[in-house]
PDB file of C-alpha atoms in Angstrom:
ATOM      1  CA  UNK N 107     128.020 124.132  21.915  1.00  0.00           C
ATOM      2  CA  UNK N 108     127.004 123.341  18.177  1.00  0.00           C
ATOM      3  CA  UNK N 109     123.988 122.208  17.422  1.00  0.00           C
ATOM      4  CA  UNK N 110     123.584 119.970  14.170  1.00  0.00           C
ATOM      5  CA  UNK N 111     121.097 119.484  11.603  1.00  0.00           C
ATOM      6  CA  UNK N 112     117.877 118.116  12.232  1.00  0.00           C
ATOM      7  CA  UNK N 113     117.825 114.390  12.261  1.00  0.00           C
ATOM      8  CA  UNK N 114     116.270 113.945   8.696  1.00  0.00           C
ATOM      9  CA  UNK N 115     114.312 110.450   9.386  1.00  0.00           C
ATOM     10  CA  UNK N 116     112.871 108.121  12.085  1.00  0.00           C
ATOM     11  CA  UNK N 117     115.801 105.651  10.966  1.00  0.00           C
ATOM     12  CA  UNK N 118     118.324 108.547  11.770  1.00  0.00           C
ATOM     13  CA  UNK N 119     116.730 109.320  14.952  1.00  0.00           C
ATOM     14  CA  UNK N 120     115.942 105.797  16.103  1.00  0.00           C
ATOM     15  CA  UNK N 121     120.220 105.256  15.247  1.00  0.00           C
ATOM     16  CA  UNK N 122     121.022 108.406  16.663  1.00  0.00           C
ATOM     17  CA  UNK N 123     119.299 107.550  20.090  1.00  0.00           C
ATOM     18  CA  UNK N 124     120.389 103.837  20.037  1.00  0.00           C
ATOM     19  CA  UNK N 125     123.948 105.378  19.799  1.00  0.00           C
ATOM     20  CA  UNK N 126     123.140 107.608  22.350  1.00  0.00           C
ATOM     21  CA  UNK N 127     122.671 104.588  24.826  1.00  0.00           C
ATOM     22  CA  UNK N 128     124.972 102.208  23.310  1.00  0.00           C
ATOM     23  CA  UNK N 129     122.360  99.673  22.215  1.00  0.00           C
ATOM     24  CA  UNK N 130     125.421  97.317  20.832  1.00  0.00           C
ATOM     25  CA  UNK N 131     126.613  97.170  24.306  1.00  0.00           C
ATOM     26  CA  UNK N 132     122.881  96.212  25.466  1.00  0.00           C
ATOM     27  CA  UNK N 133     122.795  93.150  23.083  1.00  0.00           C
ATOM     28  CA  UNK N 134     126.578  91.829  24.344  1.00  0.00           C
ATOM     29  CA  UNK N 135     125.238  92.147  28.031  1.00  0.00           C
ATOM     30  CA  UNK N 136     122.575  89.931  26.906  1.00  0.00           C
ATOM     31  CA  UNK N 137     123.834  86.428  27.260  1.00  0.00           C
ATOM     32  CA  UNK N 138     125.152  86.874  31.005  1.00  0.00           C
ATOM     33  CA  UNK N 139     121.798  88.119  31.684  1.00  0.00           C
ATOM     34  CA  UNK N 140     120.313  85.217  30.105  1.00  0.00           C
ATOM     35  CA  UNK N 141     122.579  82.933  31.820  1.00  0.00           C
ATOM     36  CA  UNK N 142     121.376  83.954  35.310  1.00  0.00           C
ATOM     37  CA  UNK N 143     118.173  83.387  34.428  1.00  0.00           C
ATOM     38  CA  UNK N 144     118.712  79.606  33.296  1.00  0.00           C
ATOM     39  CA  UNK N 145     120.478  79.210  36.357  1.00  0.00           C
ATOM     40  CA  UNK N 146     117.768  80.836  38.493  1.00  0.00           C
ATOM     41  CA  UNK N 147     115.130  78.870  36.499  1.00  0.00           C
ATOM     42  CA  UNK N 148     116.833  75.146  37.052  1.00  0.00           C
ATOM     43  CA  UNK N 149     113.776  74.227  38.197  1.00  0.00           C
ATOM     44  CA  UNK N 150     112.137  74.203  35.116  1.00  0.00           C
ATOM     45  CA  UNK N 151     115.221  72.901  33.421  1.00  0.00           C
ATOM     46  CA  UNK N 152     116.718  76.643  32.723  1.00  0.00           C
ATOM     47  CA  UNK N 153     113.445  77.641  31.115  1.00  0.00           C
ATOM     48  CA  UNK N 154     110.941  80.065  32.852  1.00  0.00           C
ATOM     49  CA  UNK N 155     108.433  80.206  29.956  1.00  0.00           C
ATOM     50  CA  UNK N 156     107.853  82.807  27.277  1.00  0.00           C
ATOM     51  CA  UNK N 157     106.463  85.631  29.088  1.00  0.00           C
ATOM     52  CA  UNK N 158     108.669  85.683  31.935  1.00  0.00           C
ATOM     53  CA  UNK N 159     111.703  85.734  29.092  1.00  0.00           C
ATOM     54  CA  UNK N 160     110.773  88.464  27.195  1.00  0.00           C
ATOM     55  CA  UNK N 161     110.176  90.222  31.047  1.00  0.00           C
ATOM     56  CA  UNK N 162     113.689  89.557  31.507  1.00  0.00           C
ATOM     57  CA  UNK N 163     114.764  90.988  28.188  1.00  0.00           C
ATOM     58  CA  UNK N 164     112.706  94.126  28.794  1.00  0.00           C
ATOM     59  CA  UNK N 165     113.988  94.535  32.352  1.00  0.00           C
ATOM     60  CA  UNK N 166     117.362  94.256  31.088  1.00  0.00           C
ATOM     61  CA  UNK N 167     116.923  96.299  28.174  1.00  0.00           C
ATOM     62  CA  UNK N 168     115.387  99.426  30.417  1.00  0.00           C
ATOM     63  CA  UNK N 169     117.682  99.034  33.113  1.00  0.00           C
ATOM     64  CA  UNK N 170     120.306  99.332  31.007  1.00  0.00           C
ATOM     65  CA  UNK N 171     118.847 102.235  28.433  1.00  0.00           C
ATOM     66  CA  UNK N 172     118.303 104.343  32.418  1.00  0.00           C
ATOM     67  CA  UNK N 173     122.036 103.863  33.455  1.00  0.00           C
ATOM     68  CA  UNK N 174     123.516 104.935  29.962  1.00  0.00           C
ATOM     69  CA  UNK N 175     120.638 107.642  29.706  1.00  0.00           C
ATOM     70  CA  UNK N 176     121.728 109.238  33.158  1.00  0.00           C
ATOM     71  CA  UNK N 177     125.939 108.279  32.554  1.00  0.00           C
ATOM     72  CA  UNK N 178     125.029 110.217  29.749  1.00  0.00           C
ATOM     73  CA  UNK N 179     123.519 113.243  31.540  1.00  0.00           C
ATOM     74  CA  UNK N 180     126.031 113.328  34.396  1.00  0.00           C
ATOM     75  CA  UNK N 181     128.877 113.385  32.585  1.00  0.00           C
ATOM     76  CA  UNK N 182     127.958 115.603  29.350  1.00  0.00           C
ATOM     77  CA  UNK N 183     130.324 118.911  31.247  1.00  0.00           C
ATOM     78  CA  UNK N 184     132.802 116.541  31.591  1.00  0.00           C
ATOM     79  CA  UNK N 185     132.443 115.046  27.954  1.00  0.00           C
ATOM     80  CA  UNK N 186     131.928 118.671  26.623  1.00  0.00           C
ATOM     81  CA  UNK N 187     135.401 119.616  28.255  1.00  0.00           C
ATOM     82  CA  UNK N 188     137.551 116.683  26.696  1.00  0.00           C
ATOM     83  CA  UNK N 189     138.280 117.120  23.116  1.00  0.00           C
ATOM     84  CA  UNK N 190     138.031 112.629  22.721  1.00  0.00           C
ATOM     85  CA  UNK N 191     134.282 113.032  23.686  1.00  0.00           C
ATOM     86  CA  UNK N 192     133.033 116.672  23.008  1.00  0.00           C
ATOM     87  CA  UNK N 193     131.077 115.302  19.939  1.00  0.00           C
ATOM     88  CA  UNK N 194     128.979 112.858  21.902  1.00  0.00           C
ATOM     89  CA  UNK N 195     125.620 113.410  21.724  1.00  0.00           C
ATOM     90  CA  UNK N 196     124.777 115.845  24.438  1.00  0.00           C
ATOM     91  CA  UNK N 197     128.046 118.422  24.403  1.00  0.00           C
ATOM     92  CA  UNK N 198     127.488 118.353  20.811  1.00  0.00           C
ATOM     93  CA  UNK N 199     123.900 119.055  21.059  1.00  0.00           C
ATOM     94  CA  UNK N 200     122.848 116.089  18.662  1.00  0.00           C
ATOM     95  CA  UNK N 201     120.056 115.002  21.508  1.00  0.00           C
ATOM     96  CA  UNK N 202     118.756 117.775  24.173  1.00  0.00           C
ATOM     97  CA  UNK N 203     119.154 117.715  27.954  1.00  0.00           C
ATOM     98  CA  UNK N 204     115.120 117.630  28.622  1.00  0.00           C
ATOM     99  CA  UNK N 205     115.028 114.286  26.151  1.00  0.00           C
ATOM    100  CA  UNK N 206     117.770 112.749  27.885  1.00  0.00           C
ATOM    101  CA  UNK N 207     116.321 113.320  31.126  1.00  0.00           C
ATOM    102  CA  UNK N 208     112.587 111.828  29.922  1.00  0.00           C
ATOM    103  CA  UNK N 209     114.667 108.739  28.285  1.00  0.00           C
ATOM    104  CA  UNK N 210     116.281 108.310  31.400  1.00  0.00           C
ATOM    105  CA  UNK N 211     112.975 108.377  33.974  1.00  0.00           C
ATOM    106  CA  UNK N 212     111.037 106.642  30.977  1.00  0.00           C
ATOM    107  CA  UNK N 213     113.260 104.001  30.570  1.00  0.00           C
ATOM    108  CA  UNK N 214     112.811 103.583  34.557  1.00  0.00           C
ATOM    109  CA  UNK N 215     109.491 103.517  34.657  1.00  0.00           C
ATOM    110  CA  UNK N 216     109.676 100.759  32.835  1.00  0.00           C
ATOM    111  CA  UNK N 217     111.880  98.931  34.667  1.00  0.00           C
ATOM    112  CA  UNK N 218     109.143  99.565  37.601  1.00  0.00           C
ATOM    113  CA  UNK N 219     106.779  98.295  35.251  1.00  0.00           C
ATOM    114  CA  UNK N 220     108.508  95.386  33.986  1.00  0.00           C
ATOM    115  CA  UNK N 221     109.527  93.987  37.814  1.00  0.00           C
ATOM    116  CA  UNK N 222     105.486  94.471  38.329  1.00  0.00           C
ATOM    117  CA  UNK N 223     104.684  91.982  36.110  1.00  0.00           C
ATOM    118  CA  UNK N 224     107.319  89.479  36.646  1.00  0.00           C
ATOM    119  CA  UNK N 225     106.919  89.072  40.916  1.00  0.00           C
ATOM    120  CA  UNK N 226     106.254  90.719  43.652  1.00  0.00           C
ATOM    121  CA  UNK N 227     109.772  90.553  44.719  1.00  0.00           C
ATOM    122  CA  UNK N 228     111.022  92.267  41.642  1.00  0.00           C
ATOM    123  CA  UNK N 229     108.921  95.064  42.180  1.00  0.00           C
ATOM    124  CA  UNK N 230     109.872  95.970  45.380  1.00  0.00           C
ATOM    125  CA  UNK N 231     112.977  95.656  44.635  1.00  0.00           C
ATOM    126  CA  UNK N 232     113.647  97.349  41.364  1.00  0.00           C
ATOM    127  CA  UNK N 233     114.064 100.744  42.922  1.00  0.00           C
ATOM    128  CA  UNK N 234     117.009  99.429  44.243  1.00  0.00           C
ATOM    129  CA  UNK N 235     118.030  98.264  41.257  1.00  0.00           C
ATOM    130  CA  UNK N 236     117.651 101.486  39.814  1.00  0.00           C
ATOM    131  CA  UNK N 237     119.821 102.964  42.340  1.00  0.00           C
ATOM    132  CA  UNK N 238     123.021 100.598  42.261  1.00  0.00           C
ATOM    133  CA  UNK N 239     122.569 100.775  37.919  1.00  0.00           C
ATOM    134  CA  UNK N 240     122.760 104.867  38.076  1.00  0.00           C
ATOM    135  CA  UNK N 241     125.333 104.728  40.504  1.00  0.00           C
ATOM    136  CA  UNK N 242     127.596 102.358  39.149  1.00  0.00           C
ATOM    137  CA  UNK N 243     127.620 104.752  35.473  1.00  0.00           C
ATOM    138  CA  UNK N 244     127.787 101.687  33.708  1.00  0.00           C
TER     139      UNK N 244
END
């Protein structure tokens, strides 16, 4: 394994870890998250209110930082073995196991969190959420 140079800035490491997680891919699954929630909120002519939109954007934003943030971990032996992917950031040693690993259970916390303070419904639910977005490695 080959460990790099310290990341030499918070703007380095903020881009490094957004890489990590594919924050690009984040932002394009945006809109189809969106779009379920105007459909869900019909009601209310496709608008739920402020609060419960930037819920929604925070839900979707840690649900999808855990399931990159544990792809990421489960297949880094995998990625260190293929030549295509050995420099992603784990083989390569650009980001360390234990931070992936707090990422990943931060990042689902949050989620928890999140689903709190949207509904009841949500909340119990969003462990299974959690389970189906780790398992399907998106």
């Amino acid at each position: 394994m080959t460990v790099t140079a310290p990341i030499s800035s918070p703007l380095a490491a903020l881009r490094e870890w957004a890489e990590f997680v594919k924050i690009s891919h984040t932002v394009f699954a945006l809109p189809f998250a969106l779009a379920a929630m105007l459909v869900a909120a019909r009601d209310n002519r496709g608008w739920p209110g402020w609060r419960t939109f930037l819920l929604i954007l925070a839900a979707m934003f840690c649900a999808r930082t855990c399931a990159m943030a544990f792809n990421r971990i489960a297949d880094r032996k995998f990625d260190a073995a293929n030549p295509r992917t050995a420099s992603r950031h784990l083989p390569a040693g650009r980001i360390s196991l234990v931070s992936a690993w707090v990422l990943c259970l931060a990042s689902a916390v949050g989620l928890i969190a999140v689903s709190f303070l949207l509904n009841r419904a949500c909340f119990f639910l969003s462990p299974v959420a959690l389970f189906f977005v780790r398992s399907s490695r998106i």
